[in-house]
């Protein structure tokens, strides 16, 4: 973990360096499942609270509203474009090489930006056309999402520009220890999505009788939270940040958006981390069963 400038580490300054020299804030703001009519106010509140890493995707169908909020905060003088780390993702229907540039151009148009800080492949197909986006200046860094170890190995054997980030689901019920260790050994940064176990997920993401329902209410998480006088959500975010893993909690509540930044004034003990890692049950929120028959479906090799 690094800080920029002097002073205490906080949501605006805590960051890690990527393998291409760029710097990524460790605590980001997620926009998955945020309704278009609500996401703009949420992004505005996040920027006001100090978030500088905004995570989005074409498939979230809210990029225009995210972009309008970012533009408004820049025009108000709250931030500059250079202060922000904006992430989007290439959706599965645009993996043909000739579709990659038009896709990023549409995202840039929706966001009202001239470049992205990080562009990820949303699921494990295609990469070479992404490298050209870096060459042309439309993207500062490129990476992947939902790649497993064998898919990363195959990509690393062929890529001209190595992926800077692998964004995957991570939380104490899905620790993916081998994948985390592999990425760290190859200097690929990790971003954890659904770090709170996606407590507000819709019925489509409830995984039948095996679904633990609410990680925030786990007795171990609650015990550690009481020990540190923190909320369970703050414990789960600190679990990632302390291990140099970026994380992107989502909320539309201004109060929770602010509370989620209060994770830089305490440290989990080695015992705390051991207990949290011990909760692993290989339980996944985002199973994407709709594509489980695809030959590159990533969750058959965890």
Short mmCIF file of N, CA and C in Angstrom, two decimals, residues 51-207:
data_model
loop_
_atom_site.label_atom_id
_atom_site.label_comp_id
_atom_site.label_asym_id
_atom_site.label_seq_id
_atom_site.Cartn_x
_atom_site.Cartn_y
_atom_site.Cartn_z
N UNK A 51 -13.74 9.48 -2.84
CA UNK A 51 -13.44 8.40 -3.77
C UNK A 51 -12.88 9.01 -5.07
N UNK A 52 -11.84 8.37 -5.58
CA UNK A 52 -11.26 8.81 -6.86
C UNK A 52 -11.24 7.68 -7.89
N UNK A 53 -11.57 6.48 -7.47
CA UNK A 53 -11.61 5.29 -8.33
C UNK A 53 -13.09 4.96 -8.55
N UNK A 54 -13.56 5.11 -9.78
CA UNK A 54 -14.96 4.83 -10.13
C UNK A 54 -14.99 3.66 -11.10
N UNK A 55 -15.67 2.58 -10.70
CA UNK A 55 -15.72 1.37 -11.51
C UNK A 55 -17.07 1.24 -12.19
N UNK A 56 -17.04 1.01 -13.50
CA UNK A 56 -18.28 0.84 -14.25
C UNK A 56 -18.10 -0.16 -15.37
N UNK A 57 -19.12 -0.27 -16.23
CA UNK A 57 -19.06 -1.19 -17.36
C UNK A 57 -20.18 -0.85 -18.33
N UNK A 58 -19.95 -1.15 -19.58
CA UNK A 58 -20.98 -0.98 -20.61
C UNK A 58 -22.24 -1.75 -20.24
N UNK A 59 -22.07 -2.97 -19.74
CA UNK A 59 -23.22 -3.84 -19.48
C UNK A 59 -24.05 -3.38 -18.28
N UNK A 60 -23.55 -2.45 -17.47
CA UNK A 60 -24.32 -1.97 -16.33
C UNK A 60 -25.44 -1.02 -16.78
N UNK A 61 -25.35 -0.55 -18.02
CA UNK A 61 -26.39 0.30 -18.62
C UNK A 61 -26.64 1.59 -17.84
N UNK A 62 -25.57 2.15 -17.30
CA UNK A 62 -25.70 3.42 -16.57
C UNK A 62 -24.51 4.35 -16.80
N UNK A 63 -23.72 4.07 -17.85
CA UNK A 63 -22.50 4.85 -18.06
C UNK A 63 -22.79 6.32 -18.35
N UNK A 64 -23.88 6.61 -19.05
CA UNK A 64 -24.18 8.01 -19.34
C UNK A 64 -24.44 8.79 -18.06
N UNK A 65 -25.13 8.19 -17.13
CA UNK A 65 -25.43 8.85 -15.86
C UNK A 65 -24.17 8.99 -15.00
N UNK A 66 -23.32 7.97 -15.03
CA UNK A 66 -22.03 8.07 -14.32
C UNK A 66 -21.21 9.20 -14.91
N UNK A 67 -21.14 9.26 -16.24
CA UNK A 67 -20.37 10.30 -16.91
C UNK A 67 -20.88 11.69 -16.61
N UNK A 68 -22.20 11.86 -16.56
CA UNK A 68 -22.78 13.17 -16.25
C UNK A 68 -22.39 13.62 -14.84
N UNK A 69 -22.38 12.67 -13.90
CA UNK A 69 -22.00 13.01 -12.52
C UNK A 69 -20.53 13.39 -12.44
N UNK A 70 -19.69 12.64 -13.14
CA UNK A 70 -18.25 12.96 -13.15
C UNK A 70 -18.01 14.33 -13.77
N UNK A 71 -18.67 14.60 -14.89
CA UNK A 71 -18.52 15.90 -15.55
C UNK A 71 -18.95 17.04 -14.63
N UNK A 72 -20.05 16.83 -13.90
CA UNK A 72 -20.55 17.86 -13.00
C UNK A 72 -19.54 18.15 -11.89
N UNK A 73 -18.94 17.12 -11.33
CA UNK A 73 -17.97 17.33 -10.25
C UNK A 73 -16.70 17.99 -10.75
N UNK A 74 -16.32 17.69 -11.98
CA UNK A 74 -15.16 18.37 -12.56
C UNK A 74 -15.48 19.84 -12.80
N UNK A 75 -16.67 20.13 -13.32
CA UNK A 75 -17.05 21.51 -13.60
C UNK A 75 -17.21 22.32 -12.32
N UNK A 76 -17.59 21.65 -11.22
CA UNK A 76 -17.71 22.33 -9.93
C UNK A 76 -16.36 22.58 -9.28
N UNK A 77 -15.31 21.98 -9.82
CA UNK A 77 -13.97 22.16 -9.27
C UNK A 77 -13.66 21.24 -8.10
N UNK A 78 -14.51 20.25 -7.86
CA UNK A 78 -14.27 19.30 -6.77
C UNK A 78 -13.07 18.43 -7.08
N UNK A 79 -12.96 18.01 -8.36
CA UNK A 79 -11.85 17.19 -8.81
C UNK A 79 -11.45 17.64 -10.21
N UNK A 80 -10.28 17.19 -10.64
CA UNK A 80 -9.89 17.31 -12.04
C UNK A 80 -9.96 15.92 -12.66
N UNK A 81 -9.94 15.86 -13.99
CA UNK A 81 -9.93 14.55 -14.64
C UNK A 81 -8.72 13.74 -14.19
N UNK A 82 -7.60 14.42 -14.00
CA UNK A 82 -6.36 13.72 -13.63
C UNK A 82 -6.44 13.13 -12.22
N UNK A 83 -7.34 13.66 -11.38
CA UNK A 83 -7.50 13.11 -10.03
C UNK A 83 -8.20 11.76 -10.04
N UNK A 84 -8.93 11.47 -11.11
CA UNK A 84 -9.83 10.33 -11.13
C UNK A 84 -9.22 9.12 -11.83
N UNK A 85 -9.63 7.95 -11.39
CA UNK A 85 -9.24 6.67 -11.99
C UNK A 85 -10.53 6.00 -12.44
N UNK A 86 -10.83 6.10 -13.74
CA UNK A 86 -12.10 5.64 -14.27
C UNK A 86 -11.92 4.30 -14.98
N UNK A 87 -12.75 3.33 -14.62
CA UNK A 87 -12.65 1.97 -15.13
C UNK A 87 -13.93 1.61 -15.88
N UNK A 88 -13.78 0.95 -17.03
CA UNK A 88 -14.93 0.34 -17.71
C UNK A 88 -14.51 -1.01 -18.24
N UNK A 89 -15.46 -1.71 -18.87
CA UNK A 89 -15.21 -3.09 -19.28
C UNK A 89 -15.81 -3.38 -20.66
N UNK A 90 -15.09 -4.18 -21.42
CA UNK A 90 -15.51 -4.62 -22.74
C UNK A 90 -16.45 -5.81 -22.58
N UNK A 91 -17.71 -5.67 -23.07
CA UNK A 91 -18.68 -6.74 -22.88
C UNK A 91 -18.46 -7.87 -23.89
N UNK A 92 -19.04 -9.02 -23.58
CA UNK A 92 -18.77 -10.26 -24.33
C UNK A 92 -19.16 -10.19 -25.80
N UNK A 93 -20.13 -9.36 -26.14
CA UNK A 93 -20.59 -9.30 -27.53
C UNK A 93 -19.70 -8.45 -28.42
N UNK A 94 -18.64 -7.86 -27.86
CA UNK A 94 -17.76 -6.98 -28.63
C UNK A 94 -16.32 -7.47 -28.67
N UNK A 95 -16.13 -8.79 -28.57
CA UNK A 95 -14.77 -9.33 -28.51
C UNK A 95 -14.12 -9.49 -29.88
N UNK A 96 -14.88 -9.44 -30.96
CA UNK A 96 -14.25 -9.49 -32.28
C UNK A 96 -13.33 -8.28 -32.41
N UNK A 97 -12.11 -8.46 -32.93
CA UNK A 97 -11.14 -7.35 -32.99
C UNK A 97 -11.70 -6.07 -33.59
N UNK A 98 -12.55 -6.20 -34.61
CA UNK A 98 -13.08 -5.00 -35.26
C UNK A 98 -14.13 -4.29 -34.41
N UNK A 99 -14.60 -4.95 -33.33
CA UNK A 99 -15.63 -4.34 -32.48
C UNK A 99 -15.06 -3.66 -31.25
N UNK A 100 -13.79 -3.90 -30.95
CA UNK A 100 -13.23 -3.43 -29.68
C UNK A 100 -13.11 -1.91 -29.65
N UNK A 101 -12.54 -1.32 -30.68
CA UNK A 101 -12.39 0.15 -30.68
C UNK A 101 -13.74 0.85 -30.71
N UNK A 102 -14.70 0.46 -31.59
CA UNK A 102 -16.02 1.10 -31.52
C UNK A 102 -16.67 0.99 -30.14
N UNK A 103 -16.43 -0.12 -29.44
CA UNK A 103 -17.02 -0.30 -28.12
C UNK A 103 -16.43 0.70 -27.12
N UNK A 104 -15.11 0.84 -27.11
CA UNK A 104 -14.52 1.79 -26.17
C UNK A 104 -14.88 3.23 -26.54
N UNK A 105 -15.03 3.50 -27.84
CA UNK A 105 -15.42 4.84 -28.24
C UNK A 105 -16.83 5.17 -27.77
N UNK A 106 -17.72 4.16 -27.80
CA UNK A 106 -19.08 4.39 -27.29
C UNK A 106 -19.06 4.64 -25.79
N UNK A 107 -18.23 3.87 -25.07
CA UNK A 107 -18.10 4.09 -23.63
C UNK A 107 -17.56 5.48 -23.34
N UNK A 108 -16.53 5.90 -24.07
CA UNK A 108 -15.97 7.24 -23.87
C UNK A 108 -17.01 8.32 -24.16
N UNK A 109 -17.82 8.11 -25.20
CA UNK A 109 -18.88 9.06 -25.52
C UNK A 109 -19.90 9.13 -24.38
N UNK A 110 -20.30 7.96 -23.87
CA UNK A 110 -21.28 7.94 -22.79
C UNK A 110 -20.75 8.61 -21.52
N UNK A 111 -19.46 8.38 -21.24
CA UNK A 111 -18.84 8.94 -20.04
C UNK A 111 -18.38 10.39 -20.23
N UNK A 112 -18.42 10.88 -21.47
CA UNK A 112 -17.96 12.23 -21.80
C UNK A 112 -16.48 12.42 -21.42
N UNK A 113 -15.68 11.41 -21.79
CA UNK A 113 -14.25 11.41 -21.49
C UNK A 113 -13.46 11.18 -22.77
N UNK A 114 -12.16 11.52 -22.72
CA UNK A 114 -11.30 11.27 -23.87
C UNK A 114 -10.43 10.03 -23.67
N UNK A 115 -10.37 9.52 -22.45
CA UNK A 115 -9.60 8.30 -22.19
C UNK A 115 -10.12 7.64 -20.93
N UNK A 116 -9.86 6.33 -20.80
CA UNK A 116 -10.11 5.57 -19.58
C UNK A 116 -8.78 5.31 -18.88
N UNK A 117 -8.81 5.23 -17.57
CA UNK A 117 -7.60 4.84 -16.85
C UNK A 117 -7.36 3.34 -16.92
N UNK A 118 -8.44 2.57 -16.96
CA UNK A 118 -8.32 1.11 -17.01
C UNK A 118 -9.50 0.54 -17.77
N UNK A 119 -9.21 -0.35 -18.73
CA UNK A 119 -10.25 -1.01 -19.51
C UNK A 119 -10.04 -2.51 -19.36
N UNK A 120 -11.09 -3.20 -18.92
CA UNK A 120 -11.00 -4.62 -18.63
C UNK A 120 -11.85 -5.43 -19.61
N UNK A 121 -11.41 -6.64 -19.91
CA UNK A 121 -12.26 -7.62 -20.58
C UNK A 121 -13.19 -8.18 -19.51
N UNK A 122 -14.49 -8.08 -19.75
CA UNK A 122 -15.45 -8.45 -18.70
C UNK A 122 -15.43 -9.95 -18.42
N UNK A 123 -15.27 -10.78 -19.46
CA UNK A 123 -15.16 -12.22 -19.28
C UNK A 123 -14.08 -12.76 -20.21
N UNK A 124 -13.54 -13.94 -19.92
CA UNK A 124 -12.28 -14.39 -20.52
C UNK A 124 -12.33 -14.75 -22.00
N UNK A 125 -12.45 -13.76 -22.85
CA UNK A 125 -12.35 -13.96 -24.30
C UNK A 125 -11.69 -12.73 -24.89
N UNK A 126 -10.70 -12.91 -25.77
CA UNK A 126 -10.13 -11.80 -26.52
C UNK A 126 -9.21 -10.91 -25.70
N UNK A 127 -8.14 -10.38 -26.28
CA UNK A 127 -7.28 -9.42 -25.58
C UNK A 127 -6.46 -8.57 -26.54
N UNK A 128 -6.00 -9.14 -27.65
CA UNK A 128 -5.03 -8.44 -28.49
C UNK A 128 -5.52 -7.08 -28.97
N UNK A 129 -6.81 -6.99 -29.34
CA UNK A 129 -7.32 -5.70 -29.81
C UNK A 129 -7.32 -4.65 -28.71
N UNK A 130 -7.33 -5.08 -27.45
CA UNK A 130 -7.24 -4.14 -26.33
C UNK A 130 -5.89 -3.44 -26.30
N UNK A 131 -4.84 -4.16 -26.69
CA UNK A 131 -3.49 -3.58 -26.66
C UNK A 131 -3.40 -2.36 -27.57
N UNK A 132 -4.11 -2.41 -28.71
CA UNK A 132 -4.08 -1.27 -29.64
C UNK A 132 -4.70 -0.02 -29.03
N UNK A 133 -5.64 -0.18 -28.09
CA UNK A 133 -6.25 0.97 -27.44
C UNK A 133 -5.25 1.73 -26.59
N UNK A 134 -4.31 1.00 -25.99
CA UNK A 134 -3.23 1.64 -25.24
C UNK A 134 -2.32 2.41 -26.20
N UNK A 135 -1.97 1.77 -27.32
CA UNK A 135 -1.10 2.42 -28.31
C UNK A 135 -1.71 3.72 -28.82
N UNK A 136 -3.05 3.75 -28.97
CA UNK A 136 -3.72 4.92 -29.53
C UNK A 136 -4.09 5.96 -28.48
N UNK A 137 -3.85 5.67 -27.20
CA UNK A 137 -4.09 6.65 -26.15
C UNK A 137 -5.50 6.72 -25.61
N UNK A 138 -6.37 5.80 -26.04
CA UNK A 138 -7.74 5.83 -25.53
C UNK A 138 -7.85 5.20 -24.14
N UNK A 139 -6.84 4.42 -23.77
CA UNK A 139 -6.82 3.70 -22.51
C UNK A 139 -5.42 3.78 -21.93
N UNK A 140 -5.31 4.06 -20.63
CA UNK A 140 -3.99 4.11 -19.99
C UNK A 140 -3.50 2.71 -19.62
N UNK A 141 -4.39 1.88 -19.10
CA UNK A 141 -4.03 0.52 -18.69
C UNK A 141 -5.12 -0.43 -19.14
N UNK A 142 -4.75 -1.69 -19.36
CA UNK A 142 -5.72 -2.71 -19.71
C UNK A 142 -5.61 -3.88 -18.75
N UNK A 143 -6.69 -4.58 -18.60
CA UNK A 143 -6.69 -5.72 -17.70
C UNK A 143 -7.83 -6.66 -18.03
N UNK A 144 -8.13 -7.52 -17.09
CA UNK A 144 -9.13 -8.57 -17.31
C UNK A 144 -10.04 -8.65 -16.09
N UNK A 145 -11.11 -9.40 -16.26
CA UNK A 145 -12.04 -9.63 -15.16
C UNK A 145 -12.51 -11.07 -15.23
N UNK A 146 -12.62 -11.69 -14.07
CA UNK A 146 -13.13 -13.06 -13.97
C UNK A 146 -12.23 -14.10 -14.64
N UNK A 147 -10.93 -13.82 -14.77
CA UNK A 147 -9.99 -14.80 -15.34
C UNK A 147 -9.52 -15.74 -14.23
N UNK A 148 -9.47 -17.04 -14.52
CA UNK A 148 -8.88 -17.98 -13.58
C UNK A 148 -7.40 -18.18 -13.91
N UNK A 149 -6.71 -19.03 -13.16
CA UNK A 149 -5.26 -19.16 -13.31
C UNK A 149 -4.87 -19.67 -14.69
N UNK A 150 -5.53 -20.71 -15.17
CA UNK A 150 -5.14 -21.26 -16.47
C UNK A 150 -5.38 -20.26 -17.59
N UNK A 151 -6.43 -19.47 -17.49
CA UNK A 151 -6.69 -18.45 -18.50
C UNK A 151 -5.64 -17.34 -18.45
N UNK A 152 -5.23 -16.96 -17.25
CA UNK A 152 -4.16 -15.97 -17.13
C UNK A 152 -2.85 -16.51 -17.70
N UNK A 153 -2.54 -17.76 -17.41
CA UNK A 153 -1.30 -18.35 -17.93
C UNK A 153 -1.30 -18.33 -19.46
N UNK A 154 -2.42 -18.68 -20.05
CA UNK A 154 -2.52 -18.67 -21.51
C UNK A 154 -2.35 -17.25 -22.06
N UNK A 155 -2.97 -16.29 -21.39
CA UNK A 155 -2.86 -14.89 -21.83
C UNK A 155 -1.43 -14.37 -21.69
N UNK A 156 -0.79 -14.66 -20.57
CA UNK A 156 0.57 -14.17 -20.34
C UNK A 156 1.56 -14.75 -21.35
N UNK A 157 1.27 -15.92 -21.88
CA UNK A 157 2.17 -16.55 -22.84
C UNK A 157 2.09 -15.88 -24.22
N UNK A 158 1.04 -15.06 -24.43
CA UNK A 158 0.84 -14.47 -25.75
C UNK A 158 0.78 -12.95 -25.76
N UNK A 159 0.51 -12.33 -24.62
CA UNK A 159 0.25 -10.89 -24.59
C UNK A 159 1.51 -10.08 -24.82
N UNK A 160 1.38 -8.99 -25.57
CA UNK A 160 2.45 -8.00 -25.72
C UNK A 160 2.46 -7.04 -24.53
N UNK A 161 1.26 -6.64 -24.09
CA UNK A 161 1.10 -5.82 -22.90
C UNK A 161 0.41 -6.68 -21.84
N UNK A 162 1.08 -6.92 -20.74
CA UNK A 162 0.50 -7.79 -19.71
C UNK A 162 -0.69 -7.10 -19.04
N UNK A 163 -1.69 -7.87 -18.64
CA UNK A 163 -2.82 -7.26 -17.92
C UNK A 163 -2.35 -6.64 -16.61
N UNK A 164 -2.82 -5.42 -16.36
CA UNK A 164 -2.42 -4.73 -15.14
C UNK A 164 -3.27 -5.15 -13.95
N UNK A 165 -4.50 -5.58 -14.23
CA UNK A 165 -5.47 -5.87 -13.17
C UNK A 165 -6.30 -7.09 -13.55
N UNK A 166 -6.65 -7.88 -12.56
CA UNK A 166 -7.67 -8.92 -12.70
C UNK A 166 -8.75 -8.61 -11.67
N UNK A 167 -9.94 -8.24 -12.14
CA UNK A 167 -11.05 -7.93 -11.24
C UNK A 167 -11.91 -9.16 -11.06
N UNK A 168 -12.01 -9.63 -9.82
CA UNK A 168 -12.72 -10.87 -9.54
C UNK A 168 -13.53 -10.72 -8.26
N UNK A 169 -14.46 -11.63 -8.07
CA UNK A 169 -15.23 -11.65 -6.82
C UNK A 169 -14.34 -12.17 -5.69
N UNK A 170 -14.26 -11.39 -4.62
CA UNK A 170 -13.46 -11.77 -3.45
C UNK A 170 -14.15 -11.29 -2.19
N UNK A 171 -14.23 -12.16 -1.20
CA UNK A 171 -14.73 -11.84 0.14
C UNK A 171 -14.43 -13.07 1.00
N UNK A 172 -14.64 -13.01 2.30
CA UNK A 172 -14.26 -14.16 3.14
C UNK A 172 -14.97 -15.48 2.81
N UNK A 173 -16.11 -15.45 2.15
CA UNK A 173 -16.76 -16.69 1.72
C UNK A 173 -16.21 -17.20 0.39
N UNK A 174 -15.41 -16.37 -0.29
CA UNK A 174 -14.77 -16.77 -1.56
C UNK A 174 -13.39 -16.12 -1.59
N UNK A 175 -12.43 -16.74 -0.91
CA UNK A 175 -11.11 -16.12 -0.77
C UNK A 175 -10.21 -16.33 -1.97
N UNK A 176 -10.43 -17.38 -2.76
CA UNK A 176 -9.65 -17.65 -3.97
C UNK A 176 -8.13 -17.49 -3.72
N UNK A 177 -7.66 -18.13 -2.68
CA UNK A 177 -6.28 -17.94 -2.23
C UNK A 177 -5.25 -18.25 -3.32
N UNK A 178 -5.43 -19.33 -4.06
CA UNK A 178 -4.46 -19.69 -5.10
C UNK A 178 -4.43 -18.64 -6.20
N UNK A 179 -5.59 -18.15 -6.60
CA UNK A 179 -5.64 -17.11 -7.63
C UNK A 179 -5.00 -15.83 -7.14
N UNK A 180 -5.26 -15.44 -5.89
CA UNK A 180 -4.65 -14.25 -5.32
C UNK A 180 -3.13 -14.38 -5.33
N UNK A 181 -2.63 -15.51 -4.88
CA UNK A 181 -1.18 -15.72 -4.82
C UNK A 181 -0.58 -15.72 -6.23
N UNK A 182 -1.27 -16.32 -7.19
CA UNK A 182 -0.77 -16.34 -8.56
C UNK A 182 -0.66 -14.92 -9.11
N UNK A 183 -1.72 -14.13 -8.95
CA UNK A 183 -1.70 -12.76 -9.48
C UNK A 183 -0.60 -11.94 -8.82
N UNK A 184 -0.46 -12.07 -7.53
CA UNK A 184 0.58 -11.30 -6.83
C UNK A 184 1.97 -11.72 -7.29
N UNK A 185 2.16 -13.01 -7.58
CA UNK A 185 3.48 -13.49 -8.02
C UNK A 185 3.81 -13.00 -9.43
N UNK A 186 2.79 -12.64 -10.21
CA UNK A 186 3.00 -12.15 -11.58
C UNK A 186 2.82 -10.63 -11.67
N UNK A 187 2.73 -9.95 -10.52
CA UNK A 187 2.56 -8.49 -10.46
C UNK A 187 1.30 -8.03 -11.21
N UNK A 188 0.24 -8.81 -11.09
CA UNK A 188 -1.07 -8.43 -11.60
C UNK A 188 -1.90 -7.99 -10.40
N UNK A 189 -2.30 -6.73 -10.38
CA UNK A 189 -3.10 -6.22 -9.27
C UNK A 189 -4.48 -6.87 -9.27
N UNK A 190 -5.06 -6.97 -8.11
CA UNK A 190 -6.40 -7.52 -7.97
C UNK A 190 -7.37 -6.43 -7.51
N UNK A 191 -8.57 -6.47 -8.07
CA UNK A 191 -9.68 -5.66 -7.57
C UNK A 191 -10.80 -6.61 -7.18
N UNK A 192 -11.29 -6.45 -5.95
CA UNK A 192 -12.35 -7.32 -5.43
C UNK A 192 -13.71 -6.69 -5.67
N UNK A 193 -14.56 -7.39 -6.45
CA UNK A 193 -15.94 -6.92 -6.52
C UNK A 193 -16.81 -7.76 -5.58
N UNK A 194 -17.98 -7.24 -5.24
CA UNK A 194 -18.86 -7.85 -4.24
C UNK A 194 -18.12 -8.11 -2.93
N UNK A 195 -17.35 -7.13 -2.42
CA UNK A 195 -16.54 -7.38 -1.21
C UNK A 195 -17.37 -7.60 0.05
N UNK A 196 -18.64 -7.18 0.01
CA UNK A 196 -19.52 -7.37 1.17
C UNK A 196 -20.44 -8.57 1.00
N UNK A 197 -20.18 -9.36 -0.06
CA UNK A 197 -21.03 -10.52 -0.32
C UNK A 197 -22.33 -10.16 -1.01
N UNK A 198 -22.40 -8.95 -1.56
CA UNK A 198 -23.57 -8.50 -2.32
C UNK A 198 -24.87 -8.67 -1.53
N UNK A 199 -24.98 -8.00 -0.36
CA UNK A 199 -26.15 -8.22 0.50
C UNK A 199 -27.47 -7.77 -0.12
N UNK A 200 -27.44 -6.82 -1.04
CA UNK A 200 -28.69 -6.35 -1.64
C UNK A 200 -29.01 -6.99 -2.97
N UNK A 201 -28.41 -8.16 -3.24
CA UNK A 201 -28.58 -8.77 -4.55
C UNK A 201 -30.02 -9.22 -4.79
N UNK A 202 -30.40 -9.25 -6.04
CA UNK A 202 -31.75 -9.66 -6.41
C UNK A 202 -31.87 -11.17 -6.34
N UNK A 203 -33.09 -11.65 -6.49
CA UNK A 203 -33.35 -13.09 -6.38
C UNK A 203 -32.57 -13.90 -7.40
N UNK A 204 -32.28 -13.29 -8.56
CA UNK A 204 -31.55 -14.02 -9.60
C UNK A 204 -30.15 -14.41 -9.15
N UNK A 205 -29.61 -13.68 -8.15
CA UNK A 205 -28.27 -13.98 -7.65
C UNK A 205 -28.30 -14.77 -6.34
N UNK A 206 -29.48 -15.19 -5.88
CA UNK A 206 -29.56 -16.06 -4.72
C UNK A 206 -29.35 -17.50 -5.17
N UNK A 207 -28.32 -18.12 -4.63
CA UNK A 207 -27.90 -19.42 -5.13
C UNK A 207 -28.48 -20.58 -4.32
#
